[in-house]
Amino acid sequence: MQKILVIGGSRYFGKHLVSLLRDAGDEVTVLNRGSAAPPPGVGRLVADRDDEGRLRAALGGRTFDTVVDQVCYTPHQAAVARRVFAGRTARYVMTSTMEVYDPAPPTPEARAYAEGKRRAEAVFRGAGEGGGPFGFTAVRTAHVLGGGPQEFTGRLAHYVGRTAAGTPVDVHEAPYATSFVHHHEIARFLQWTAGQSFTGVVDAASHGTLDVLGLCALVAERVGRPARLRIVEPGAPASPFSFDRDYALDNSRATGLGYRFGAVADWLPGAIDEAAAELAR
């Protein structure tokens, strides 16, 4: 049994992660701003992670075997956590994103998100090298899908809704393939990672990449209507998951460490059906 703190953990795959850790027999505590209560059997701390003083006060004298940080988006948040959790944990796992590899995010918001994650990782890596206060692991997740109403980004619903309505989907003429992972699978991977000892960067993705044209074809098959495509100019904004640049993930380090991912083809049809059912309500 481990003592594990999950920062965030109040929505989407974070909620599933918390339940998995609890059901495996770990002593789990969730820290967030009080937006949602954790499930039964899970401890709760309320604090704004950006406020170092209140974060320290909320933690008191508590220590943990592992911290899993679901909601670190900026180098400031990373620096606060680096100071506060020094001496409180042996290992720190940050949920990062494949967008750190993106050479040309298409919007200011996407650029800020990718750069924030990239710089946050750098702050933690500085803490974990050369005898730093804790070992650090960055889990760079693929695009997370599935869950119907839980999937708050609406990216898969974008395709399902447009295809069902006969509305064109904006795509690049020669899109690159990208990586995906089911929301339950990334929760299981994070649970597994919390119980390991490796450090450094690890990519988390289901086996099998898919480009936007393949995604549109599968959505069309599941909803029973042909997909209408509209080609955009190079560099122009397009629908989610249409990329004119290559940054698919390589999950070989995770598999080499012993984790067995599933395949995109095994779960994506069901995720599309979930999105269609939710839109039909």
mmCIF file of C-alpha atoms in Angstrom:
data_model
loop_
_atom_site.group_PDB
_atom_site.id
_atom_site.type_symbol
_atom_site.label_atom_id
_atom_site.label_comp_id
_atom_site.label_asym_id
_atom_site.label_seq_id
_atom_site.Cartn_x
_atom_site.Cartn_y
_atom_site.Cartn_z
ATOM 1 C CA MET A 1 0.000 0.000 0.000
ATOM 2 C CA GLN A 2 1.190 3.477 -0.893
ATOM 3 C CA LYS A 3 0.207 6.897 0.399
ATOM 4 C CA ILE A 4 -0.677 8.806 -2.751
ATOM 5 C CA LEU A 5 -1.741 12.413 -3.231
ATOM 6 C CA VAL A 6 -3.615 13.298 -6.424
ATOM 7 C CA ILE A 7 -3.635 17.005 -7.246
ATOM 8 C CA GLY A 8 -6.801 17.618 -9.237
ATOM 9 C CA GLY A 9 -8.592 14.343 -9.826
ATOM 10 C CA SER A 10 -12.081 15.842 -9.859
ATOM 11 C CA ARG A 11 -13.094 15.220 -13.471
ATOM 12 C CA TYR A 12 -12.709 12.951 -16.497
ATOM 13 C CA PHE A 13 -9.922 10.380 -16.259
ATOM 14 C CA GLY A 14 -8.647 11.931 -13.020
ATOM 15 C CA LYS A 15 -11.786 10.696 -11.248
ATOM 16 C CA HIS A 16 -11.225 7.202 -12.598
ATOM 17 C CA LEU A 17 -7.574 7.302 -11.528
ATOM 18 C CA VAL A 18 -8.551 8.148 -7.953
ATOM 19 C CA SER A 19 -11.016 5.243 -7.809
ATOM 20 C CA LEU A 20 -8.471 2.817 -9.280
ATOM 21 C CA LEU A 21 -5.869 3.776 -6.686
ATOM 22 C CA ARG A 22 -8.370 3.451 -3.851
ATOM 23 C CA ASP A 23 -9.661 0.085 -5.081
ATOM 24 C CA ALA A 24 -6.091 -1.222 -5.333
ATOM 25 C CA GLY A 25 -5.699 -0.597 -1.592
ATOM 26 C CA ASP A 26 -3.673 2.612 -1.666
ATOM 27 C CA GLU A 27 -4.278 5.375 0.846
ATOM 28 C CA VAL A 28 -5.443 8.149 -1.484
ATOM 29 C CA THR A 29 -5.886 11.850 -0.812
ATOM 30 C CA VAL A 30 -7.184 14.364 -3.348
ATOM 31 C CA LEU A 31 -6.150 18.023 -3.270
ATOM 32 C CA ASN A 32 -8.120 20.604 -5.237
ATOM 33 C CA ARG A 33 -9.957 23.888 -4.783
ATOM 34 C CA GLY A 34 -13.056 22.170 -3.461
ATOM 35 C CA SER A 35 -14.826 21.966 -6.812
ATOM 36 C CA ALA A 36 -15.966 18.392 -6.253
ATOM 37 C CA ALA A 37 -15.905 15.899 -3.397
ATOM 38 C CA PRO A 38 -13.815 12.747 -3.893
ATOM 39 C CA PRO A 39 -15.431 9.288 -3.868
ATOM 40 C CA PRO A 40 -15.989 7.469 -0.567
ATOM 41 C CA GLY A 41 -12.849 6.185 1.074
ATOM 42 C CA VAL A 42 -10.640 8.960 -0.328
ATOM 43 C CA GLY A 43 -9.218 11.795 1.757
ATOM 44 C CA ARG A 44 -9.652 15.414 0.778
ATOM 45 C CA LEU A 45 -7.591 18.581 1.094
ATOM 46 C CA VAL A 46 -8.792 21.957 -0.168
ATOM 47 C CA ALA A 47 -6.313 24.572 -1.352
ATOM 48 C CA ASP A 48 -5.398 26.740 -4.328
ATOM 49 C CA ARG A 49 -2.149 25.247 -5.590
ATOM 50 C CA ASP A 50 -1.011 28.650 -6.833
ATOM 51 C CA ASP A 51 -1.016 29.986 -3.265
ATOM 52 C CA GLU A 52 2.113 28.534 -1.666
ATOM 53 C CA GLY A 53 1.233 29.552 1.875
ATOM 54 C CA ARG A 54 -2.244 28.054 1.800
ATOM 55 C CA LEU A 55 -0.961 24.927 0.067
ATOM 56 C CA ARG A 56 1.580 24.392 2.843
ATOM 57 C CA ALA A 57 -1.089 25.031 5.467
ATOM 58 C CA ALA A 58 -3.489 22.527 3.888
ATOM 59 C CA LEU A 59 -0.803 19.837 3.744
ATOM 60 C CA GLY A 60 0.350 20.380 7.315
ATOM 61 C CA GLY A 61 2.865 17.696 8.220
ATOM 62 C CA ARG A 62 1.587 15.124 5.709
ATOM 63 C CA THR A 63 3.997 13.123 3.580
ATOM 64 C CA PHE A 64 3.349 10.847 0.621
ATOM 65 C CA ASP A 65 5.081 8.057 -1.243
ATOM 66 C CA THR A 66 3.956 9.499 -4.589
ATOM 67 C CA VAL A 67 2.253 12.663 -5.802
ATOM 68 C CA VAL A 68 0.297 12.490 -9.078
ATOM 69 C CA ASP A 69 -0.233 16.005 -10.435
ATOM 70 C CA GLN A 70 -3.145 16.130 -12.869
ATOM 71 C CA VAL A 71 -3.412 19.904 -13.202
ATOM 72 C CA CYS A 72 0.035 21.475 -13.553
ATOM 73 C CA TYR A 73 -0.105 23.920 -16.467
ATOM 74 C CA THR A 74 2.547 26.554 -15.776
ATOM 75 C CA PRO A 75 6.152 26.844 -14.601
ATOM 76 C CA HIS A 76 4.900 28.882 -11.623
ATOM 77 C CA GLN A 77 2.728 25.984 -10.484
ATOM 78 C CA ALA A 78 5.657 23.615 -10.958
ATOM 79 C CA ALA A 79 7.995 25.864 -8.962
ATOM 80 C CA VAL A 80 5.519 26.088 -6.085
ATOM 81 C CA ALA A 81 5.097 22.315 -6.069
ATOM 82 C CA ARG A 82 8.862 21.783 -6.255
ATOM 83 C CA ARG A 83 9.351 23.835 -3.100
ATOM 84 C CA VAL A 84 6.335 22.606 -1.175
ATOM 85 C CA PHE A 85 6.781 18.876 -1.833
ATOM 86 C CA ALA A 86 10.531 18.771 -1.226
ATOM 87 C CA GLY A 87 10.857 16.448 1.743
ATOM 88 C CA ARG A 88 7.200 15.394 1.512
ATOM 89 C CA THR A 89 7.417 12.804 -1.276
ATOM 90 C CA ALA A 90 9.958 10.515 -2.889
ATOM 91 C CA ARG A 91 8.353 10.662 -6.315
ATOM 92 C CA TYR A 92 6.360 13.146 -8.363
ATOM 93 C CA VAL A 93 4.353 12.179 -11.453
ATOM 94 C CA MET A 94 3.084 14.993 -13.672
ATOM 95 C CA THR A 95 0.371 14.406 -16.259
ATOM 96 C CA SER A 96 1.722 16.226 -19.299
ATOM 97 C CA THR A 97 0.683 16.202 -22.955
ATOM 98 C CA MET A 98 1.825 15.217 -26.423
ATOM 99 C CA GLU A 99 1.430 18.891 -27.389
ATOM 100 C CA VAL A 100 4.891 19.554 -25.972
ATOM 101 C CA TYR A 101 6.170 17.910 -29.171
ATOM 102 C CA ASP A 102 4.046 20.080 -31.483
ATOM 103 C CA PRO A 103 6.406 22.195 -33.622
ATOM 104 C CA ALA A 104 3.693 24.656 -34.685
ATOM 105 C CA PRO A 105 0.567 24.902 -32.495
ATOM 106 C CA PRO A 106 -2.122 26.545 -34.642
ATOM 107 C CA THR A 107 -3.597 29.054 -32.159
ATOM 108 C CA PRO A 108 -2.287 31.335 -29.388
ATOM 109 C CA GLU A 109 -4.166 29.235 -26.831
ATOM 110 C CA ALA A 110 -2.590 26.019 -28.089
ATOM 111 C CA ARG A 111 0.855 27.606 -28.105
ATOM 112 C CA ALA A 112 0.421 28.833 -24.530
ATOM 113 C CA TYR A 113 -0.785 25.427 -23.364
ATOM 114 C CA ALA A 114 2.100 23.544 -24.979
ATOM 115 C CA GLU A 115 4.703 26.036 -23.767
ATOM 116 C CA GLY A 116 3.274 26.020 -20.231
ATOM 117 C CA LYS A 117 3.488 22.241 -20.021
ATOM 118 C CA ARG A 118 6.969 22.227 -21.577
ATOM 119 C CA ARG A 119 8.317 24.782 -19.107
ATOM 120 C CA ALA A 120 6.603 23.116 -16.134
ATOM 121 C CA GLU A 121 8.330 19.848 -17.012
ATOM 122 C CA ALA A 122 11.657 21.689 -17.177
ATOM 123 C CA VAL A 123 11.189 23.074 -13.667
ATOM 124 C CA PHE A 124 10.532 19.598 -12.275
ATOM 125 C CA ARG A 125 13.395 18.018 -14.202
ATOM 126 C CA GLY A 126 15.708 20.504 -12.576
ATOM 127 C CA ALA A 127 14.414 19.314 -9.207
ATOM 128 C CA GLY A 128 14.866 15.631 -9.980
ATOM 129 C CA GLU A 129 18.435 15.689 -11.296
ATOM 130 C CA GLY A 130 21.704 15.677 -9.374
ATOM 131 C CA GLY A 131 20.242 14.516 -6.065
ATOM 132 C CA GLY A 132 17.159 16.734 -6.157
ATOM 133 C CA PRO A 133 14.339 16.472 -3.599
ATOM 134 C CA PHE A 134 12.308 13.830 -5.470
ATOM 135 C CA GLY A 135 12.309 11.680 -8.576
ATOM 136 C CA PHE A 136 10.234 13.149 -11.397
ATOM 137 C CA THR A 137 8.234 11.478 -14.173
ATOM 138 C CA ALA A 138 6.394 13.315 -16.953
ATOM 139 C CA VAL A 139 3.611 11.266 -18.552
ATOM 140 C CA ARG A 140 3.016 12.776 -21.988
ATOM 141 C CA THR A 141 -0.488 11.667 -22.871
ATOM 142 C CA ALA A 142 -1.964 11.160 -26.309
ATOM 143 C CA HIS A 143 -5.304 12.749 -27.214
ATOM 144 C CA VAL A 144 -7.721 11.336 -24.647
ATOM 145 C CA LEU A 145 -11.116 10.206 -25.939
ATOM 146 C CA GLY A 146 -14.167 8.304 -24.722
ATOM 147 C CA GLY A 147 -16.662 8.761 -21.956
ATOM 148 C CA GLY A 148 -19.562 10.403 -23.755
ATOM 149 C CA PRO A 149 -20.735 13.282 -21.513
ATOM 150 C CA GLN A 150 -17.509 13.135 -19.497
ATOM 151 C CA GLU A 151 -15.444 14.106 -22.545
ATOM 152 C CA PHE A 152 -15.590 17.825 -21.854
ATOM 153 C CA THR A 153 -13.326 18.886 -24.770
ATOM 154 C CA GLY A 154 -16.022 17.988 -27.308
ATOM 155 C CA ARG A 155 -13.443 17.075 -29.946
ATOM 156 C CA LEU A 156 -14.896 13.706 -30.869
ATOM 157 C CA ALA A 157 -18.428 15.121 -30.661
ATOM 158 C CA HIS A 158 -17.320 17.707 -33.246
ATOM 159 C CA TYR A 159 -16.871 14.947 -35.817
ATOM 160 C CA VAL A 160 -19.915 12.950 -34.826
ATOM 161 C CA GLY A 161 -22.220 15.963 -34.816
ATOM 162 C CA ARG A 162 -20.998 17.366 -38.120
ATOM 163 C CA THR A 163 -21.091 14.046 -39.902
ATOM 164 C CA ALA A 164 -24.574 13.215 -38.614
ATOM 165 C CA ALA A 165 -25.812 16.653 -39.719
ATOM 166 C CA GLY A 166 -24.084 16.564 -43.109
ATOM 167 C CA THR A 167 -21.927 19.568 -42.171
ATOM 168 C CA PRO A 168 -18.416 19.697 -43.695
ATOM 169 C CA VAL A 169 -15.388 18.871 -41.582
ATOM 170 C CA ASP A 170 -12.337 21.078 -42.229
ATOM 171 C CA VAL A 171 -9.229 18.965 -42.912
ATOM 172 C CA HIS A 172 -5.783 19.347 -44.410
ATOM 173 C CA GLU A 173 -5.190 17.870 -47.830
ATOM 174 C CA ALA A 174 -2.450 15.516 -46.627
ATOM 175 C CA PRO A 175 -2.888 15.246 -42.844
ATOM 176 C CA TYR A 176 -0.408 13.512 -40.569
ATOM 177 C CA ALA A 177 -1.416 10.670 -38.274
ATOM 178 C CA THR A 178 -1.716 11.320 -34.554
ATOM 179 C CA SER A 179 -1.990 9.314 -31.329
ATOM 180 C CA PHE A 180 -4.957 8.559 -29.089
ATOM 181 C CA VAL A 181 -5.657 6.877 -25.762
ATOM 182 C CA HIS A 182 -8.929 5.869 -24.100
ATOM 183 C CA HIS A 183 -9.811 7.727 -20.902
ATOM 184 C CA HIS A 184 -9.876 4.494 -18.901
ATOM 185 C CA GLU A 185 -6.547 3.395 -20.332
ATOM 186 C CA ILE A 186 -4.708 6.592 -19.400
ATOM 187 C CA ALA A 187 -6.137 6.318 -15.881
ATOM 188 C CA ARG A 188 -4.843 2.743 -15.654
ATOM 189 C CA PHE A 189 -1.452 3.823 -16.975
ATOM 190 C CA LEU A 190 -1.169 6.600 -14.400
ATOM 191 C CA GLN A 191 -2.143 4.170 -11.644
ATOM 192 C CA TRP A 192 0.536 1.750 -12.843
ATOM 193 C CA THR A 193 3.107 4.555 -13.101
ATOM 194 C CA ALA A 194 2.375 5.655 -9.527
ATOM 195 C CA GLY A 195 3.490 2.227 -8.348
ATOM 196 C CA GLN A 196 6.728 2.164 -10.340
ATOM 197 C CA SER A 197 10.112 3.753 -9.681
ATOM 198 C CA PHE A 198 11.236 4.969 -13.111
ATOM 199 C CA THR A 199 11.798 8.659 -13.780
ATOM 200 C CA GLY A 200 12.010 10.878 -16.847
ATOM 201 C CA VAL A 201 9.651 11.290 -19.790
ATOM 202 C CA VAL A 202 7.309 8.514 -20.902
ATOM 203 C CA ASP A 203 4.769 8.673 -23.744
ATOM 204 C CA ALA A 204 1.338 7.152 -23.142
ATOM 205 C CA ALA A 205 -0.717 6.144 -26.177
ATOM 206 C CA SER A 206 -2.761 3.232 -27.431
ATOM 207 C CA HIS A 207 -1.171 1.212 -30.212
ATOM 208 C CA GLY A 208 -1.973 2.441 -33.711
ATOM 209 C CA THR A 209 -2.002 5.964 -35.092
ATOM 210 C CA LEU A 210 -4.811 7.475 -37.152
ATOM 211 C CA ASP A 211 -5.089 10.541 -39.359
ATOM 212 C CA VAL A 212 -8.156 12.732 -39.635
ATOM 213 C CA LEU A 213 -9.300 11.095 -42.866
ATOM 214 C CA GLY A 214 -9.339 7.684 -41.193
ATOM 215 C CA LEU A 215 -11.173 9.161 -38.224
ATOM 216 C CA CYS A 216 -13.799 10.713 -40.490
ATOM 217 C CA ALA A 217 -14.276 7.418 -42.321
ATOM 218 C CA LEU A 218 -14.798 5.536 -39.050
ATOM 219 C CA VAL A 219 -17.239 8.151 -37.749
ATOM 220 C CA ALA A 220 -19.171 7.968 -41.015
ATOM 221 C CA GLU A 221 -19.367 4.186 -40.723
ATOM 222 C CA ARG A 222 -20.661 4.352 -37.151
ATOM 223 C CA VAL A 223 -23.292 7.076 -37.713
ATOM 224 C CA GLY A 224 -24.410 5.733 -41.081
ATOM 225 C CA ARG A 225 -23.846 8.910 -43.082
ATOM 226 C CA PRO A 226 -21.033 9.878 -45.453
ATOM 227 C CA ALA A 227 -18.487 12.366 -44.165
ATOM 228 C CA ARG A 228 -18.292 15.683 -46.007
ATOM 229 C CA LEU A 229 -14.772 17.091 -46.102
ATOM 230 C CA ARG A 230 -13.606 20.644 -46.836
ATOM 231 C CA ILE A 231 -9.897 21.070 -47.589
ATOM 232 C CA VAL A 232 -8.145 23.985 -45.871
ATOM 233 C CA GLU A 233 -4.983 25.733 -46.976
ATOM 234 C CA PRO A 234 -1.624 24.721 -45.457
ATOM 235 C CA GLY A 235 -1.170 26.431 -42.110
ATOM 236 C CA ALA A 236 -4.866 27.313 -41.828
ATOM 237 C CA PRO A 237 -6.950 26.210 -38.822
ATOM 238 C CA ALA A 238 -8.774 22.933 -39.261
ATOM 239 C CA SER A 239 -10.912 20.572 -37.240
ATOM 240 C CA PRO A 240 -9.406 18.899 -34.154
ATOM 241 C CA PHE A 241 -6.900 16.133 -34.949
ATOM 242 C CA SER A 242 -6.196 17.396 -38.479
ATOM 243 C CA PHE A 243 -2.468 18.145 -38.488
ATOM 244 C CA ASP A 244 -0.134 19.414 -41.200
ATOM 245 C CA ARG A 245 2.867 18.431 -39.048
ATOM 246 C CA ASP A 246 4.116 15.240 -37.475
ATOM 247 C CA TYR A 247 4.282 14.610 -33.728
ATOM 248 C CA ALA A 248 2.708 11.228 -33.069
ATOM 249 C CA LEU A 249 3.819 9.492 -29.879
ATOM 250 C CA ASP A 250 6.177 6.567 -29.423
ATOM 251 C CA ASN A 251 5.031 4.344 -26.548
ATOM 252 C CA SER A 252 8.040 2.006 -26.729
ATOM 253 C CA ARG A 253 9.553 3.182 -23.438
ATOM 254 C CA ALA A 254 6.346 2.403 -21.557
ATOM 255 C CA THR A 255 6.005 -1.003 -23.186
ATOM 256 C CA GLY A 256 9.675 -1.720 -22.476
ATOM 257 C CA LEU A 257 9.055 -0.937 -18.815
ATOM 258 C CA GLY A 258 6.286 -3.523 -18.773
ATOM 259 C CA TYR A 259 3.010 -1.736 -19.503
ATOM 260 C CA ARG A 260 0.717 -3.282 -22.125
ATOM 261 C CA PHE A 261 -1.399 -0.779 -24.034
ATOM 262 C CA GLY A 262 -4.494 -1.685 -26.007
ATOM 263 C CA ALA A 263 -5.147 -0.704 -29.615
ATOM 264 C CA VAL A 264 -7.031 2.343 -30.848
ATOM 265 C CA ALA A 265 -9.054 0.103 -33.174
ATOM 266 C CA ASP A 266 -10.414 -1.823 -30.188
ATOM 267 C CA TRP A 267 -12.017 1.100 -28.360
ATOM 268 C CA LEU A 268 -12.546 4.007 -30.770
ATOM 269 C CA PRO A 269 -15.744 2.630 -32.387
ATOM 270 C CA GLY A 270 -17.335 2.410 -28.951
ATOM 271 C CA ALA A 271 -16.202 5.931 -28.067
ATOM 272 C CA ILE A 272 -17.823 7.221 -31.260
ATOM 273 C CA ASP A 273 -21.044 5.418 -30.359
ATOM 274 C CA GLU A 274 -20.958 7.020 -26.893
ATOM 275 C CA ALA A 275 -20.567 10.477 -28.418
ATOM 276 C CA ALA A 276 -23.409 9.825 -30.863
ATOM 277 C CA ALA A 277 -25.710 8.644 -28.075
ATOM 278 C CA GLU A 278 -24.928 11.728 -26.008
ATOM 279 C CA LEU A 279 -25.632 14.071 -28.940
ATOM 280 C CA ALA A 280 -28.933 12.291 -29.606
ATOM 281 C CA ARG A 281 -30.240 13.048 -26.117
#
